[in-house]
Coordinates of C-alpha atoms and ligand atoms in Angstrom, one line a residue:
M1 CA 256.6 -109.2 11.6
N2 CA 254.2 -109.9 14.5
R3 CA 251.0 -107.8 15.1
R4 CA 252.4 -105.8 18.0
R5 CA 255.5 -104.8 16.1
F6 CA 253.6 -103.9 13.0
L7 CA 251.3 -101.6 15.0
R8 CA 254.3 -100.0 16.8
T9 CA 256.0 -99.4 13.4
A10 CA 252.8 -98.0 11.9
A11 CA 252.4 -95.6 14.8
G12 CA 256.0 -94.5 14.5
A13 CA 255.6 -94.0 10.8
G14 CA 252.9 -91.5 11.5
V15 CA 249.7 -93.5 10.8
V16 CA 247.6 -91.1 12.7
L17 CA 243.9 -90.9 12.1
G18 CA 242.5 -89.4 15.2
A19 CA 240.1 -86.4 15.6
G20 CA 242.0 -83.4 17.0
P21 CA 241.3 -81.2 19.9
C22 CA 240.2 -77.6 19.7
P23 CA 243.1 -75.1 19.3
F24 CA 242.9 -74.0 22.9
L25 CA 243.5 -77.5 24.1
E26 CA 246.2 -78.1 21.5
E27 CA 248.1 -75.4 23.3
L28 CA 247.5 -77.0 26.6
Y29 CA 248.3 -80.6 25.9
A30 CA 250.6 -82.4 23.6
F31 CA 248.6 -84.6 21.4
G32 CA 250.7 -87.1 19.5
P33 CA 251.0 -90.7 18.3
S34 CA 251.9 -93.0 21.1
A35 CA 252.9 -96.6 21.5
N36 CA 252.9 -95.8 25.2
L37 CA 249.5 -97.2 26.2
S38 CA 248.2 -97.8 29.7
D39 CA 248.2 -101.1 31.5
V40 CA 245.6 -100.3 34.3
E41 CA 243.8 -103.5 35.3
A42 CA 240.3 -103.8 33.9
R43 CA 237.5 -104.0 36.4
Y44 CA 235.0 -106.4 34.9
Y45 CA 236.6 -109.7 33.9
R46 CA 237.0 -113.2 35.1
K47 CA 240.1 -115.2 35.2
L48 CA 239.9 -118.6 33.5
P49 CA 242.3 -121.6 33.4
D50 CA 245.4 -121.5 31.2
R51 CA 245.8 -117.7 31.6
E52 CA 242.6 -117.1 29.7
V53 CA 240.2 -114.3 30.7
E54 CA 236.5 -113.4 30.0
C55 CA 235.7 -109.8 29.7
V56 CA 232.2 -109.2 31.3
L57 CA 232.0 -105.5 30.7
C58 CA 229.7 -105.7 27.6
P59 CA 227.4 -108.3 26.1
R60 CA 230.1 -109.6 23.8
N61 CA 231.7 -111.3 26.8
C62 CA 234.9 -111.7 24.8
R63 CA 237.0 -114.8 25.9
L64 CA 240.7 -114.2 25.3
G65 CA 243.9 -116.1 25.4
D66 CA 247.2 -114.5 26.5
K67 CA 248.2 -111.4 24.4
E68 CA 244.8 -111.3 22.7
R69 CA 242.6 -108.2 22.6
G70 CA 238.8 -108.0 22.8
Y71 CA 236.6 -107.0 19.9
C72 CA 236.9 -103.3 20.9
G73 CA 240.6 -103.4 20.5
V74 CA 241.5 -101.6 23.7
R75 CA 241.6 -104.3 26.3
E76 CA 244.3 -106.9 26.4
N77 CA 245.1 -110.1 28.2
R78 CA 248.6 -109.9 29.6
D79 CA 249.5 -113.3 31.1
G80 CA 246.1 -113.7 32.7
R81 CA 245.8 -110.1 33.9
Y82 CA 243.3 -108.1 31.9
V83 CA 244.2 -104.5 31.2
T84 CA 242.7 -101.4 29.6
L85 CA 245.1 -99.8 27.2
V86 CA 243.3 -96.4 27.1
Y87 CA 243.2 -95.3 30.7
G88 CA 244.0 -91.6 30.7
K89 CA 244.6 -91.6 26.9
A90 CA 242.3 -89.0 25.5
C91 CA 242.2 -89.0 21.7
A92 CA 239.8 -86.1 21.6
A93 CA 239.1 -83.3 24.1
N94 CA 236.8 -80.4 23.3
V95 CA 234.6 -77.9 24.9
D96 CA 231.1 -78.5 23.5
P97 CA 227.7 -77.1 24.1
I98 CA 225.7 -79.8 26.0
E99 CA 223.1 -79.5 23.2
K100 CA 225.6 -81.0 20.9
K101 CA 225.5 -84.4 22.7
P102 CA 222.5 -83.9 22.4
F103 CA 221.0 -83.3 25.8
F104 CA 218.0 -80.9 25.8
H105 CA 216.8 -81.3 29.3
F106 CA 220.1 -81.4 31.1
R107 CA 221.8 -78.1 32.1
P108 CA 220.7 -76.3 28.8
G109 CA 223.0 -73.5 27.7
T110 CA 226.1 -74.9 29.5
T111 CA 229.3 -76.4 28.1
S112 CA 230.6 -79.8 28.6
F113 CA 234.3 -80.9 28.6
S114 CA 234.1 -83.7 26.1
I115 CA 236.6 -86.6 26.0
A116 CA 237.1 -89.8 24.2
S117 CA 239.5 -92.7 23.8
A118 CA 239.9 -94.9 20.8
G119 CA 237.7 -98.0 20.2
C120 CA 234.1 -99.2 20.2
N121 CA 232.3 -102.4 21.0
V122 CA 230.1 -102.3 17.9
N123 CA 230.8 -101.4 14.2
C124 CA 228.0 -99.2 12.8
R125 CA 228.1 -98.8 9.1
F126 CA 227.0 -95.2 9.5
C127 CA 229.4 -94.2 12.3
Q128 CA 230.1 -90.4 12.4
N129 CA 233.4 -90.8 14.4
W130 CA 234.8 -93.9 12.7
E131 CA 238.3 -92.4 12.6
I132 CA 238.6 -92.8 16.4
S133 CA 236.0 -95.5 17.1
Q134 CA 237.0 -98.1 14.6
V135 CA 240.7 -98.1 15.1
R136 CA 243.3 -99.4 17.6
P137 CA 244.7 -97.0 20.2
E138 CA 248.1 -97.1 18.4
Q139 CA 246.5 -95.6 15.4
V140 CA 245.2 -92.3 16.9
R141 CA 246.9 -89.3 18.3
H142 CA 246.2 -89.0 22.0
S143 CA 247.1 -87.0 25.0
D144 CA 247.9 -88.2 28.5
L145 CA 245.0 -86.7 30.4
L146 CA 244.4 -88.5 33.7
P147 CA 241.1 -88.0 35.5
E148 CA 242.2 -85.1 37.7
A149 CA 243.7 -83.4 34.7
V150 CA 240.3 -83.7 32.8
V151 CA 238.5 -82.2 35.8
A152 CA 241.1 -79.4 36.1
A153 CA 240.7 -78.6 32.3
A154 CA 236.9 -78.7 32.6
L155 CA 237.0 -76.2 35.5
R156 CA 239.5 -74.0 33.8
T157 CA 237.3 -73.8 30.7
G158 CA 234.2 -73.0 32.6
C159 CA 232.3 -76.2 31.9
A160 CA 229.4 -77.4 34.0
S161 CA 230.0 -81.1 33.1
I162 CA 232.3 -83.7 31.6
A163 CA 230.9 -85.7 28.7
Y164 CA 232.2 -89.1 27.7
T165 CA 231.4 -89.2 24.0
Y166 CA 232.5 -89.3 20.3
S167 CA 233.6 -93.0 20.4
E168 CA 232.0 -95.5 22.9
P169 CA 232.7 -94.7 26.5
V170 CA 231.8 -98.3 27.6
V171 CA 235.2 -99.4 26.3
F172 CA 237.1 -96.8 28.3
Y173 CA 234.9 -97.6 31.3
E174 CA 237.6 -97.3 34.1
Y175 CA 238.8 -94.0 32.8
M176 CA 235.2 -92.6 32.6
Y177 CA 234.3 -94.0 36.0
D178 CA 237.3 -92.5 37.8
T179 CA 236.9 -89.2 36.0
A180 CA 233.2 -89.0 37.1
V181 CA 234.2 -89.7 40.7
A182 CA 236.8 -86.9 40.6
A183 CA 234.4 -84.6 38.8
R184 CA 231.7 -85.1 41.4
R185 CA 234.2 -84.2 44.2
R186 CA 234.7 -80.8 42.5
G187 CA 231.1 -80.1 41.8
L188 CA 231.0 -81.1 38.1
K189 CA 228.4 -83.3 36.6
S190 CA 229.1 -86.2 34.2
A191 CA 227.1 -87.0 31.0
V192 CA 227.6 -90.3 29.2
V193 CA 226.9 -90.7 25.4
T194 CA 226.6 -94.4 24.6
G195 CA 225.2 -97.0 22.3
G196 CA 224.1 -98.9 25.4
H197 CA 226.0 -102.1 24.9
I198 CA 227.0 -102.7 28.5
N199 CA 226.3 -105.5 31.0
R200 CA 224.0 -104.7 34.0
E201 CA 226.6 -104.9 36.8
P202 CA 229.0 -102.3 35.4
L203 CA 226.1 -100.2 34.3
E204 CA 224.6 -100.1 37.7
A205 CA 227.9 -99.1 39.2
L206 CA 228.4 -96.4 36.7
L207 CA 224.9 -95.0 37.4
E208 CA 226.0 -94.3 40.9
V209 CA 228.7 -91.8 39.8
V210 CA 227.2 -90.1 36.7
D211 CA 224.3 -87.7 36.2
A212 CA 223.0 -88.2 32.7
V213 CA 223.0 -90.8 30.0
K214 CA 222.1 -90.4 26.4
V215 CA 221.5 -93.7 24.6
D216 CA 221.7 -94.0 20.8
L217 CA 218.9 -96.4 20.0
K218 CA 219.8 -97.2 16.4
A219 CA 216.7 -99.1 15.4
F220 CA 213.9 -101.1 16.9
R221 CA 214.6 -104.3 14.9
D222 CA 217.1 -106.9 15.8
G223 CA 217.9 -107.5 12.1
F224 CA 219.1 -103.9 11.7
Y225 CA 221.3 -104.3 14.7
R226 CA 222.9 -107.5 13.4
E227 CA 223.4 -106.2 9.9
Y228 CA 224.3 -102.5 10.3
V229 CA 225.6 -102.2 13.9
R230 CA 227.2 -105.6 14.4
G231 CA 225.4 -105.7 17.8
E232 CA 222.1 -106.7 19.4
L233 CA 219.0 -104.8 20.2
K234 CA 218.0 -106.7 23.4
P235 CA 220.9 -105.6 25.7
V236 CA 220.4 -102.0 24.6
L237 CA 216.7 -102.1 25.6
E238 CA 217.8 -103.7 28.9
A239 CA 220.3 -100.9 29.5
I240 CA 217.6 -98.3 28.8
R241 CA 215.3 -100.0 31.3
T242 CA 218.0 -100.0 33.9
I243 CA 218.9 -96.4 33.4
A244 CA 215.2 -95.3 33.5
A245 CA 214.7 -97.1 36.8
G246 CA 217.5 -95.2 38.4
K247 CA 218.0 -91.5 39.3
V248 CA 220.1 -90.5 36.4
W249 CA 218.7 -88.3 33.6
L250 CA 218.0 -90.2 30.4
E251 CA 217.6 -89.0 26.8
I252 CA 217.3 -91.2 23.7
V253 CA 218.5 -90.4 20.1
Y254 CA 217.1 -92.3 17.1
L255 CA 219.0 -91.7 13.9
V256 CA 216.5 -92.1 11.2
I257 CA 218.1 -93.7 8.1
P258 CA 216.1 -93.7 4.9
T259 CA 214.6 -97.1 4.0
L260 CA 216.4 -98.9 6.8
N261 CA 214.8 -97.9 10.1
D262 CA 212.2 -95.3 9.1
D263 CA 209.1 -97.5 8.8
P264 CA 206.3 -95.8 10.7
A265 CA 205.4 -99.2 12.2
E266 CA 208.9 -99.6 13.6
I267 CA 208.8 -96.0 15.0
R268 CA 205.5 -96.7 16.6
D269 CA 206.7 -99.9 18.2
M270 CA 209.8 -98.0 19.5
A271 CA 207.8 -95.1 20.9
R272 CA 205.3 -97.4 22.6
W273 CA 208.1 -99.3 24.1
V274 CA 209.9 -96.2 25.4
R275 CA 206.7 -94.9 27.0
E276 CA 206.1 -98.2 28.7
A277 CA 209.6 -99.0 29.7
A278 CA 211.1 -95.6 30.4
G279 CA 208.1 -93.3 30.7
P280 CA 206.6 -90.6 28.5
D281 CA 208.9 -87.8 29.8
V282 CA 212.1 -89.2 28.4
P283 CA 213.1 -86.9 25.5
V284 CA 213.4 -88.7 22.2
H285 CA 215.4 -87.0 19.4
F286 CA 214.8 -88.1 15.8
S287 CA 218.1 -87.2 14.2
R288 CA 218.7 -86.6 10.5
F289 CA 221.1 -89.1 8.8
Q290 CA 223.9 -87.8 6.6
P291 CA 225.7 -90.2 4.2
M292 CA 229.1 -91.2 5.6
Y293 CA 231.6 -94.0 6.4
M294 CA 230.3 -97.2 4.8
M295 CA 226.9 -95.8 4.1
K296 CA 227.3 -93.2 1.4
N297 CA 224.8 -94.8 -0.9
L298 CA 221.8 -93.4 0.9
P299 CA 220.6 -89.8 0.8
P300 CA 220.1 -87.6 3.8
T301 CA 216.8 -88.3 5.6
P302 CA 214.0 -86.2 4.1
V303 CA 212.7 -83.7 6.7
S304 CA 209.1 -85.0 6.0
T305 CA 210.3 -88.5 7.2
L306 CA 211.5 -87.0 10.5
E307 CA 208.3 -85.1 10.9
K308 CA 206.3 -88.2 10.4
A309 CA 208.4 -90.1 13.0
R310 CA 207.8 -87.3 15.4
A311 CA 204.1 -87.2 14.8
V312 CA 203.9 -91.0 15.4
A313 CA 205.9 -90.7 18.7
L314 CA 203.6 -87.9 19.9
E315 CA 200.6 -90.0 19.1
E316 CA 202.0 -92.8 21.2
G317 CA 202.1 -90.5 24.2
L318 CA 205.8 -89.3 24.3
R319 CA 205.8 -85.7 25.6
F320 CA 209.1 -84.3 24.4
V321 CA 210.0 -85.3 20.9
Y322 CA 212.6 -83.4 19.0
I323 CA 214.1 -83.3 15.5
G324 CA 217.8 -83.0 15.2
N325 CA 220.3 -82.0 12.5
V326 CA 217.7 -79.8 10.8
P327 CA 218.8 -76.2 11.7
G328 CA 215.9 -73.9 12.4
H329 CA 213.2 -76.5 12.6
A330 CA 210.5 -75.7 15.1
A331 CA 210.9 -79.2 16.7
E332 CA 214.3 -78.1 18.1
N333 CA 212.3 -76.2 20.7
T334 CA 210.8 -77.4 24.0
V335 CA 207.1 -76.8 24.2
C336 CA 205.0 -77.0 27.4
P337 CA 202.8 -80.1 27.2
G338 CA 200.3 -78.3 29.5
C339 CA 199.6 -75.1 27.6
G340 CA 201.5 -75.5 24.4
R341 CA 203.7 -72.4 24.8
T342 CA 207.3 -72.5 23.7
L343 CA 209.6 -72.6 26.7
I344 CA 213.1 -73.2 25.3
E345 CA 214.0 -71.8 21.9
R346 CA 217.0 -73.4 20.2
Y347 CA 218.9 -72.9 17.0
V348 CA 221.2 -75.8 16.4
F349 CA 223.3 -75.8 19.7
D350 CA 222.4 -72.3 20.8
I351 CA 219.8 -71.5 23.4
R352 CA 217.9 -68.4 22.1
R353 CA 215.4 -68.2 25.0
L354 CA 214.9 -70.2 28.2
D355 CA 211.6 -69.6 29.9
L356 CA 211.4 -71.9 32.9
K357 CA 210.8 -71.0 36.5
D358 CA 212.0 -73.6 39.1
G359 CA 211.7 -76.3 36.5
R360 CA 208.1 -75.3 35.6
C361 CA 206.3 -73.6 32.8
P362 CA 205.9 -70.0 34.0
Y363 CA 202.5 -69.7 32.4
C364 CA 200.6 -72.8 33.5
R365 CA 203.0 -74.2 36.2
T366 CA 203.3 -77.6 34.5
A367 CA 206.5 -79.3 35.7
I368 CA 209.0 -79.9 32.9
P369 CA 211.2 -82.9 33.7
G370 CA 214.9 -82.4 33.5
V371 CA 218.0 -81.2 35.3
W372 CA 217.8 -77.4 35.0
T373 CA 220.2 -76.1 37.5
Ligands
SF4_1 S1 234.3 -104.3 26.4 FE1 235.6 -105.0 24.6 S2 236.7 -106.8 25.3 FE2 235.0 -106.4 26.8 S3 233.4 -107.8 26.1 FE3 233.0 -105.8 25.2 S4 234.1 -105.8 23.2 FE4 234.8 -107.5 24.4

C-alpha cells in the first residue's frame, strides 16, 4: 500500500486526533475527517529542473521531488507545482480571550477568533498542541472555513481580532495571509502566534497585513533549539529583529523549562539581546512549563525560578516582564514603569481592572506602549 492510500484509509477508518472546536462552533460548522485537502498554489517556492521544487517559506528550505511533502507535512509537490494542502482547512476554531495567546498590550479584554490548520515546521519535545501540530492534515478533523467565512464567524461572535495560533501559522501562510486581508477590510485585526521560523521575504509581506505577532522564543542557546525543538535559534532572532523594526505590535513568550533553559546567565543574555534588538518596551512573558508530550520527565517550573528570571530581565532594563501560567501571581499585572502603580489587573485570562487613559498612566501620564483601542 503506498503512503497516500494508507493515509486515506487511516482517515476513513476514523484515525482522528484533532483538537475540537467550542460547542457553539460545532453547531455552526461540520468538523470531520477529510481526505479532501486543498490544492491552492503555494506562494514561496522555486521551480527546479526535473519537476523538483524548493520551498522558501521557512529556513528549512525543503527541496522536494514530485509527490513529496515538506518537513511540515502540509505542502506537496504535484508535478512541479507546489501546493498547500490546508488552505481553508481549519482543524480548530475557538473564541478565546486575547490574553490567552498571550497578548497583554494588544486590545486587552477583547476576544479573538482563533484558528489553526494541521502541521508545524519544528518538533518541540514539549509541544502543548502536538495532536494537531505534529500530524498530517489527513489525521485531524477539520472544517472547510475559507477566509471570508472566518471573518464572518469572528464578526458574528463579537471578536475584535482573528488569531492564527495553536499549531504553527507559518505552515498555513496563504490561508493566514488571505484571512488577514479579508479581516482588515471588515475592521478586524489579526494576531499571529508563531515560533518565528520564517524567511524574511514572506515575513515582511505578512507584516503588511497583520497587526500583532507573538513569538515563542524557546531558549537562548542554539544547542537547545537543535535538541529539543529540531530548529535553529538564529532565524528566530532574525525574525524578531524584523518584526521589531516594523509597525506591528510584538510580544515574546519564553517558556521556562527546569534545568534546560532556566540558567540565569542564559536569561540575562536573552533579556539583554531583546532590549538591544527589539527595545525595552517589548513585553516578555516567562511562562510556567507543565510536563507533556515527550517531556513528562520534568516537573512544572518552580514559581521561584520564574520570579528569578523576571528579576534578571528587569535588571537588564526590560520594562514589562510578566509571569504566565501561575494564576493569581502579581506579575500577571501591568505596572506603570513611571510611578509603580498597577494599571491593569489580571487573573489568568480575565481583566479585573484596566486603568489607562489614552494609552497613558492616569496618575503620572507615562505612556504605556501597546495597542489599546
Ligand atoms: S514551510 Fe514546510 S515545506 Fe516549506 S521549507 Fe518550511 S518545513 Fe519545508
